[in-house]
Tab-separated table of C-alpha atoms in Angstrom:
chain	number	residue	atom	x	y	z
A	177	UNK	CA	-16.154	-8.335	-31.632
A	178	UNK	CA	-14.462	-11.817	-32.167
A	179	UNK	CA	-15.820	-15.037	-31.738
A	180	UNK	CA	-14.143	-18.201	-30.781
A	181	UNK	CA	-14.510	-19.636	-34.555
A	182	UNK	CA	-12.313	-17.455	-35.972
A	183	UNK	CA	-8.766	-17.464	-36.112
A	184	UNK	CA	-6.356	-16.297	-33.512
A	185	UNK	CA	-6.372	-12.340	-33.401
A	186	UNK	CA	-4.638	-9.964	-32.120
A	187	UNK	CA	-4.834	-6.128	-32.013
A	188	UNK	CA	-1.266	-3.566	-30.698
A	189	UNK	CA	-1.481	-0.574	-28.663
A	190	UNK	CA	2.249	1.080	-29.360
A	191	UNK	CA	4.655	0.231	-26.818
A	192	UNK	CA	2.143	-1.128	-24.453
A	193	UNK	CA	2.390	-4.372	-26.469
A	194	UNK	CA	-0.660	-6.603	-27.949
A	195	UNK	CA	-3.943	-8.218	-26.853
A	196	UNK	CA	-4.314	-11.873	-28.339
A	197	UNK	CA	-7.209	-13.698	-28.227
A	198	UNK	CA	-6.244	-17.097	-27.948
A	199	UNK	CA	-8.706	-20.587	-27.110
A	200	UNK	CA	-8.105	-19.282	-23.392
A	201	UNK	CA	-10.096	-16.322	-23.651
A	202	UNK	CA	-13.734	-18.110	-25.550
A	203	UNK	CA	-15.555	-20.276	-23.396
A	204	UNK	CA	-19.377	-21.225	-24.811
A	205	UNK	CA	-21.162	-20.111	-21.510
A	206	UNK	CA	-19.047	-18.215	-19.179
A	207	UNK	CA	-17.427	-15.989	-22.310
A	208	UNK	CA	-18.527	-17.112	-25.514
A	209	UNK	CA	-17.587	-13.633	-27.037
A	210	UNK	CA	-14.550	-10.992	-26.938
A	211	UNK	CA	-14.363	-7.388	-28.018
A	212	UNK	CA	-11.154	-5.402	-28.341
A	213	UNK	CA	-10.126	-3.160	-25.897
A	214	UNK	CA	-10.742	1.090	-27.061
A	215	UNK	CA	-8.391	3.109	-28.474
A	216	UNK	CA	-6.123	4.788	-25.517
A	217	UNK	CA	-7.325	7.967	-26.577
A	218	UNK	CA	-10.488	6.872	-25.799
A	219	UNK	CA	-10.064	5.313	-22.573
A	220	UNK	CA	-7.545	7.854	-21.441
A	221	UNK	CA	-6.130	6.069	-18.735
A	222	UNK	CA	-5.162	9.205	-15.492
A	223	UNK	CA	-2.498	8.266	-12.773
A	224	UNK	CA	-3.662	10.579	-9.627
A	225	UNK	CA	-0.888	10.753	-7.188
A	226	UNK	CA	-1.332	11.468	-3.237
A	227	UNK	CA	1.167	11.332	-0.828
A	228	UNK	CA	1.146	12.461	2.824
A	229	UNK	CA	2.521	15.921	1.885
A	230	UNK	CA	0.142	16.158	-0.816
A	231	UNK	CA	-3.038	13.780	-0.298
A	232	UNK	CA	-5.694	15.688	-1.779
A	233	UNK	CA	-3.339	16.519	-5.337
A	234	UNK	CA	-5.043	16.943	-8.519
A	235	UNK	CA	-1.562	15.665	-10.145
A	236	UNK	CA	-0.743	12.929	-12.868
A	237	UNK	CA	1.786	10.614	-13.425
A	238	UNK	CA	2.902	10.195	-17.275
A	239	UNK	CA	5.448	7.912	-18.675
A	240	UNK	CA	8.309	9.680	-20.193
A	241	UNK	CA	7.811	12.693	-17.816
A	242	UNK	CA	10.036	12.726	-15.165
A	243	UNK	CA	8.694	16.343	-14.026
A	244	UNK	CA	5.287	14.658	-13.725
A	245	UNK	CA	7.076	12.162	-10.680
A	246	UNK	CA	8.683	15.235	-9.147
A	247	UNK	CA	5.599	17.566	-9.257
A	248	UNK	CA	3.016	15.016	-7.582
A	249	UNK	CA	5.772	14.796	-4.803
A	250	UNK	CA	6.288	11.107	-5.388
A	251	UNK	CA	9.144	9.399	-4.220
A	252	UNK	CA	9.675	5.732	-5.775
A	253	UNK	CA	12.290	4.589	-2.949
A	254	UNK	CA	8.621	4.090	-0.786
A	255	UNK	CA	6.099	1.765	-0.921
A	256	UNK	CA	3.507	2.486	-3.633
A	257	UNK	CA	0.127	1.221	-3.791
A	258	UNK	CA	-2.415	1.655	-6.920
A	259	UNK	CA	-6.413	1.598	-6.474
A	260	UNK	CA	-8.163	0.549	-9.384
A	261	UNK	CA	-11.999	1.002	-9.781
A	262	UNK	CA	-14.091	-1.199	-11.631
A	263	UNK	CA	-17.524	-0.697	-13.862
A	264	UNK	CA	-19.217	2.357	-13.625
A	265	UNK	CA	-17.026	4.010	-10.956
A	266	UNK	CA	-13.744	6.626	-11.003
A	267	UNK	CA	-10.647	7.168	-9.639
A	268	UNK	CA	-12.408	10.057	-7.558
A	269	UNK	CA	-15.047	8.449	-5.994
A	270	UNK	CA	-15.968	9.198	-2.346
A	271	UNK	CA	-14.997	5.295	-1.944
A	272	UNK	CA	-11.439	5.915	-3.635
A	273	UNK	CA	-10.637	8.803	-1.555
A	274	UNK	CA	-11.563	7.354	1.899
A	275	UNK	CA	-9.143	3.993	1.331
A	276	UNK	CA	-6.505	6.778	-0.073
A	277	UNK	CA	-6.742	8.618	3.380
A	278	UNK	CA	-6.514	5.726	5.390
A	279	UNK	CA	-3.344	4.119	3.109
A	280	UNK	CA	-1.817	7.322	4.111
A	281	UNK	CA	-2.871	7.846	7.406
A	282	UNK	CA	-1.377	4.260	8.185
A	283	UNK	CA	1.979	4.842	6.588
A	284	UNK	CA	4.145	7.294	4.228
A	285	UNK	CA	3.843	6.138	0.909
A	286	UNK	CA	2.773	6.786	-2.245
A	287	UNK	CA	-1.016	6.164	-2.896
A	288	UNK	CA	-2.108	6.063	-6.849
A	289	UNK	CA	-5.573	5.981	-8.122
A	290	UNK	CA	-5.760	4.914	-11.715
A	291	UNK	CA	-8.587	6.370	-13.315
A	292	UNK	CA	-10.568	5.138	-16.520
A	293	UNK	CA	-13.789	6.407	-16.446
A	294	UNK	CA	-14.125	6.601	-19.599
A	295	UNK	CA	-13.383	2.797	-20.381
A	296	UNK	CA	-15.808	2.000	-18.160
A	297	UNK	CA	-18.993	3.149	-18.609
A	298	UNK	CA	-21.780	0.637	-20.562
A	299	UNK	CA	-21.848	-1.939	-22.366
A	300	UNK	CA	-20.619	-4.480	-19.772
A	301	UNK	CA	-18.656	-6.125	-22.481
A	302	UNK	CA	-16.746	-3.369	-23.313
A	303	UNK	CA	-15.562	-2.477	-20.110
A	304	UNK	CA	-14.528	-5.823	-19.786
A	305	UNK	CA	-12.518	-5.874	-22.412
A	306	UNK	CA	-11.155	-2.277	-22.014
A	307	UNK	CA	-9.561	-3.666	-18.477
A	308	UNK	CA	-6.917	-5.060	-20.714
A	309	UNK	CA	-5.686	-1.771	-22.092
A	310	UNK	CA	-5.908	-0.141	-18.497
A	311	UNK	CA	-3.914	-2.777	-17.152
A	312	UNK	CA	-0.960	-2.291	-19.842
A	313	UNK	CA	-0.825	1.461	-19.350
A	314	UNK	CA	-0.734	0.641	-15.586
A	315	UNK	CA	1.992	-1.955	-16.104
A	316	UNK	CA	3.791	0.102	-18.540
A	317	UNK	CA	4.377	2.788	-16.036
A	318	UNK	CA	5.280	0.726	-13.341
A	319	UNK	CA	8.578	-0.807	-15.540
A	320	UNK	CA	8.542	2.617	-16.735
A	321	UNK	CA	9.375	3.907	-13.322
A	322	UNK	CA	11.203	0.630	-12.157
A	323	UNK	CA	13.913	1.676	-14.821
A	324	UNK	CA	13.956	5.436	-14.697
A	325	UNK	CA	13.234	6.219	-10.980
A	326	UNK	CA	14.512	2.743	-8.827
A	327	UNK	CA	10.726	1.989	-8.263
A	328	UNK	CA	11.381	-1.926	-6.411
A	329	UNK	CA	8.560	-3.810	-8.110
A	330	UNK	CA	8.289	-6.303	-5.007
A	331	UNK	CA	7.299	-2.904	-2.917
A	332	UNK	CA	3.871	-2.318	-5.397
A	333	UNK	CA	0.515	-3.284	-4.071
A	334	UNK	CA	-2.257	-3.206	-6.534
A	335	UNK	CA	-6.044	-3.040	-5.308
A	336	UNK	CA	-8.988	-3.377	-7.594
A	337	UNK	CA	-12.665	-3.618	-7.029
A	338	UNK	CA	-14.567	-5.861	-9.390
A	339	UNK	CA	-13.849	-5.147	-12.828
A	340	UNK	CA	-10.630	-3.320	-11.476
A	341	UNK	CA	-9.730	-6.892	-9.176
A	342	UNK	CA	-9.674	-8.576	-12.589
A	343	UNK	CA	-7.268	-5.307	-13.954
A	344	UNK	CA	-4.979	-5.389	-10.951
A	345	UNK	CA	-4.601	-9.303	-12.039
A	346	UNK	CA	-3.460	-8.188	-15.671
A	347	UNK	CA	-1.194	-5.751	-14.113
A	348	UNK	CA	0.376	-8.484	-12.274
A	349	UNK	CA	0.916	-10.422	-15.092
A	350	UNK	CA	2.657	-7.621	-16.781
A	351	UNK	CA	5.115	-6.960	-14.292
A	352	UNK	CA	7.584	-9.820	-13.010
A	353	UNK	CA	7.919	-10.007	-9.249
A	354	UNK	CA	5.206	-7.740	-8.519
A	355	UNK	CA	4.537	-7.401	-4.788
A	356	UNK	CA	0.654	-7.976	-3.887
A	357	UNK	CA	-2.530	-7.767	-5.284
A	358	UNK	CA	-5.507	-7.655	-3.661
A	359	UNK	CA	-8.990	-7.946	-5.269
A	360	UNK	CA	-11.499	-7.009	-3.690
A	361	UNK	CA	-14.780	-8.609	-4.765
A	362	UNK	CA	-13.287	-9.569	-8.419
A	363	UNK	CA	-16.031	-9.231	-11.146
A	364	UNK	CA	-17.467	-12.977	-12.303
A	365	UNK	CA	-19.547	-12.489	-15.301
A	366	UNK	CA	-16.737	-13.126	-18.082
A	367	UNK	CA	-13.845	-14.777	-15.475
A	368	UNK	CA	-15.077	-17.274	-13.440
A	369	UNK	CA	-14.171	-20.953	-14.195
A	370	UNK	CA	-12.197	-19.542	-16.870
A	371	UNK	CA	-8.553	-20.221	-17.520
A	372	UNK	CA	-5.827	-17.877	-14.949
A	373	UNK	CA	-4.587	-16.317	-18.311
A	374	UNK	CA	-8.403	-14.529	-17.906
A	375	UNK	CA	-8.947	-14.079	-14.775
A	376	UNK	CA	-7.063	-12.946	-11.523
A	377	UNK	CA	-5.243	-16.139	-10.115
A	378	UNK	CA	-2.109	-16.464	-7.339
A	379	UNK	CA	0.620	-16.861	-10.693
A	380	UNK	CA	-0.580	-12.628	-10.900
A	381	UNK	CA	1.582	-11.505	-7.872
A	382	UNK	CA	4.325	-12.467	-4.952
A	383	UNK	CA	0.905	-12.856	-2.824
A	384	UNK	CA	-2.629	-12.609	-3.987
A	385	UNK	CA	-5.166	-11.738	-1.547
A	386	UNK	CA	-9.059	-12.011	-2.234
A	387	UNK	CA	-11.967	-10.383	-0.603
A	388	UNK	CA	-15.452	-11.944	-1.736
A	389	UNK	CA	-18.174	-10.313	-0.489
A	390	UNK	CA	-21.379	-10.844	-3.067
A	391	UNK	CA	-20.353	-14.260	-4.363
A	392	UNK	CA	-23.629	-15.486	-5.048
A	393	UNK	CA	-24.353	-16.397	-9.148
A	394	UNK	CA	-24.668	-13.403	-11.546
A	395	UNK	CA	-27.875	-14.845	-12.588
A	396	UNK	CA	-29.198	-14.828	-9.135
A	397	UNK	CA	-27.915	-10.875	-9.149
A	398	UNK	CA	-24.455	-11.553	-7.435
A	399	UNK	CA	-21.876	-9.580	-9.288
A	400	UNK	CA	-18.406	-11.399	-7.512
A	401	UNK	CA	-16.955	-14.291	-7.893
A	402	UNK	CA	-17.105	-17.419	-6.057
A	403	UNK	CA	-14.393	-18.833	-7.179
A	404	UNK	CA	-10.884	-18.994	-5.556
A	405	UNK	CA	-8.629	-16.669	-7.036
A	406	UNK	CA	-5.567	-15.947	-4.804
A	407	UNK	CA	-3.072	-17.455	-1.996
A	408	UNK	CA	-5.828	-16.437	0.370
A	409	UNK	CA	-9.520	-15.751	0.051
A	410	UNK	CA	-11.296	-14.776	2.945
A	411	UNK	CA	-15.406	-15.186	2.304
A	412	UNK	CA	-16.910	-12.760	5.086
A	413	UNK	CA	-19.828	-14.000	6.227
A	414	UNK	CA	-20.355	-16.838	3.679
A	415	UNK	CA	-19.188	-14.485	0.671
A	416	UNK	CA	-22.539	-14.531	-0.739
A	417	UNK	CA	-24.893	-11.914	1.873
A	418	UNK	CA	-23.906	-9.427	3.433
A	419	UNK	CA	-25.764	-8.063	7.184
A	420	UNK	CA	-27.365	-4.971	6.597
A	421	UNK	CA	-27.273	-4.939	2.477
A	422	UNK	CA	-31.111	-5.796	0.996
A	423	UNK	CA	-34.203	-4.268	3.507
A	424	UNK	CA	-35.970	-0.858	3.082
A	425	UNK	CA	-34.651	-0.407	6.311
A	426	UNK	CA	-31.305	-0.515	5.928
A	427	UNK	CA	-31.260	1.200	2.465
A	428	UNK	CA	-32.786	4.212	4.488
A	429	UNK	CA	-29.806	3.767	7.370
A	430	UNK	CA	-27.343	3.924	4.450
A	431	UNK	CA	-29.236	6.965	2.895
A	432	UNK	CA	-28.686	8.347	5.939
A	433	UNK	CA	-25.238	8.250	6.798
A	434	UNK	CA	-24.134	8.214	3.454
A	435	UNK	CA	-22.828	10.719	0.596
A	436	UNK	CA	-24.958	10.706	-2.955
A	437	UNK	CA	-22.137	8.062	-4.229
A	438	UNK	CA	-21.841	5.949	-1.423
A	439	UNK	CA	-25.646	5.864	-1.186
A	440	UNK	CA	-25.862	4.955	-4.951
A	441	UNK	CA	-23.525	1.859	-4.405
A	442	UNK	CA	-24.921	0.494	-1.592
A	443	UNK	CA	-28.154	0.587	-2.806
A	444	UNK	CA	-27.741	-1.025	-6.436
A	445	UNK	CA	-23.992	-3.025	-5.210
A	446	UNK	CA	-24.244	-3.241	-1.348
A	447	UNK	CA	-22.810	-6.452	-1.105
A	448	UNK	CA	-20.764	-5.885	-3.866
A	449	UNK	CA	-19.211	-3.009	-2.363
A	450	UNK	CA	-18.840	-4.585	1.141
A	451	UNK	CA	-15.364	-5.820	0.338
A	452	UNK	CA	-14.174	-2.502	-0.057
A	453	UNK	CA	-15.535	-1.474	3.203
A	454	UNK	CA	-14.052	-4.870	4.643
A	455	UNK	CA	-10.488	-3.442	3.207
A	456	UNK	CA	-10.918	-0.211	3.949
A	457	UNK	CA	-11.813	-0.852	7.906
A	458	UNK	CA	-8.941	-2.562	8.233
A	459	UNK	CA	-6.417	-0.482	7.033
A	460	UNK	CA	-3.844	0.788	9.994
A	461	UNK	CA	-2.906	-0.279	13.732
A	462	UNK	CA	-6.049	0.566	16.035
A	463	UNK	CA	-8.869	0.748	13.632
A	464	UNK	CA	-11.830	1.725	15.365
A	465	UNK	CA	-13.907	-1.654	13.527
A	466	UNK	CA	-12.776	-4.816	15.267
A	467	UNK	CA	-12.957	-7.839	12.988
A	468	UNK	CA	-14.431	-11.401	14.923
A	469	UNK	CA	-13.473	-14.269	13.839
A	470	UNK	CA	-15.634	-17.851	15.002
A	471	UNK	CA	-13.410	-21.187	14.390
A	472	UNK	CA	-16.172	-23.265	12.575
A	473	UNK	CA	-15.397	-27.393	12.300
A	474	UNK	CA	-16.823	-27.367	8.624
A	475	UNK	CA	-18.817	-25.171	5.891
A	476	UNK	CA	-22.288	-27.106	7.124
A	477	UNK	CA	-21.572	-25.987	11.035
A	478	UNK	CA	-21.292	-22.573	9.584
A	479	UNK	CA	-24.604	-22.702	7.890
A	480	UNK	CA	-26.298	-23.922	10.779
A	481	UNK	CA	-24.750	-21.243	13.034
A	482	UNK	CA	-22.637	-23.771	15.240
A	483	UNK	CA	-19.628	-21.995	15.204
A	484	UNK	CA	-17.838	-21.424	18.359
């Protein structure tokens, strides 16, 4: 644990380089304290790999294997997109799956959940902190397969949810000319109003798109920031409720319709999780969830329903 009195730190992972906490990373409300990221052993960082002739594999990517690339059937001259989950969750969530399925459905590419499980289970503070380490193992296999395989960096779309937004922004900073990152509901407690070197910002990727679905204060139990974070950042709804997250009623509806894990996130994250369903329903031509948009003349229209 470091706090912002002491001197500038620093702690290396091997080739994935170092994490240094500079003035950036201590602010006396928003993140008055910073813990090192685990040991990779720890954390144990899995690439799963699906691609349309294999989209239910139980294969890894690893750096320094080229077998690993030709096993999982990937092929880096395609467009590659990597879904990172954020506190609490896995790369093999029911959630995870469905957005891999559509990705593919939509297109033939190469569809890569990165998995850390293990980094992010409680304390909050931890996982926070661990997102570093999962973003430099991410990163270091992208360059890794930018110089041995002809992976084109600009053709890499990173998603994240929440703690995983904030990841896919690390990533970004860790690979020049990456292509897009979109974060979907990025986590605020620790990030927001803190400087871009923290937090996911437009600097992180050729385009930046941002998804903010439960943007009301932590303290008020919102979990997402408010915050502007990307190129473009779309607020469904206001960003801060969500229709259909909150009454017994709909809690039952979701029980309902829903598996054990999607049932578990809408009831504790609901609005939290919207953005991914946001993301997710719009994936591909002819989606059957059409998206309405109302022009509104100004923020205080909106709130008083006077949109056209």
């Amino acid at each position: 644990m470091i706090m912002r009195d002491d001197e500038i730190q620093s702690k290396c992972y091997g080739e994935l380089g170092c994490v240094d906490y500079t003035d950036q990373w201590y602010h006396s409300l928003h993140r008055p304290v910073n813990f090192f990221p685990l040991e990779r052993h720890l954390i144990a960082v899995k690439f799963w790999v699906h691609t349309r002739s294999k989209p239910r594999s139980n294969l890894t990517l690893q750096v320094d294997d080229p077998g690993s690339v030709t096993r999982a059937g990937m092929d880096a001259q395609k467009d590659t997109k990597f879904i990172i989950h954020g506190f609490l969750d896995t790369g093999t969530d029911d959630w995870v799956q469905e957005m891999v399925q559509r990705l593919l459905d939509a297109g033939d590419m190469n569809v890569i959940a990165v998995d850390w499980r293990f980094g992010a289970l409680p304390m909050y503070q931890q996982a926070m902190a661990n997102t570093q380490l999962v973003a430099m193992e991410t990163a270091h296999l992208i360059r890794w397969l930018q110089s041995s395989h002809g992976l084109n960096v600009s053709r890499v779309h990173i998603i994240g949810h929440s703690l995983g937004a904030q990841t896919a922004g690390y990533v970004g900073a860790g690979v020049p000319g990456l292509g897009r990152v979109t974060g979907l509901d990025p986590a605020e407690p620790g990030f927001q109003h803190m400087s871009p070197v923290v937090r996911l910002d437009p600097g992180d990727a050729r385009f930046v798109d941002v998804i903010h679905s439960d943007a009301r204060s932590f303290i008020t139990s919102g979990l997402g920031m408010l915050q502007p974070c990307g190129h473009l950042d779309f607020y469904p709804n206001g960003g801060r409720e969500q229709p259909g997250c909150g009454s017994y009623s709909d809690t039952i509806s979701v029980f309902m319709e829903s598996s054990v894990d999607d049932f578990e996130a809408e009831l504790f994250a609901c609005r939290h999780m919207r953005a991914v369903r946001f993301f997710t329903d719009s994936i591909g031509e002819g989606t059957s969830c059409s998206f309405i948009g109302h022009e509104c003349g100004s923020y205080e229209q909106f709130l008083e329903v006077r949109c056209r």
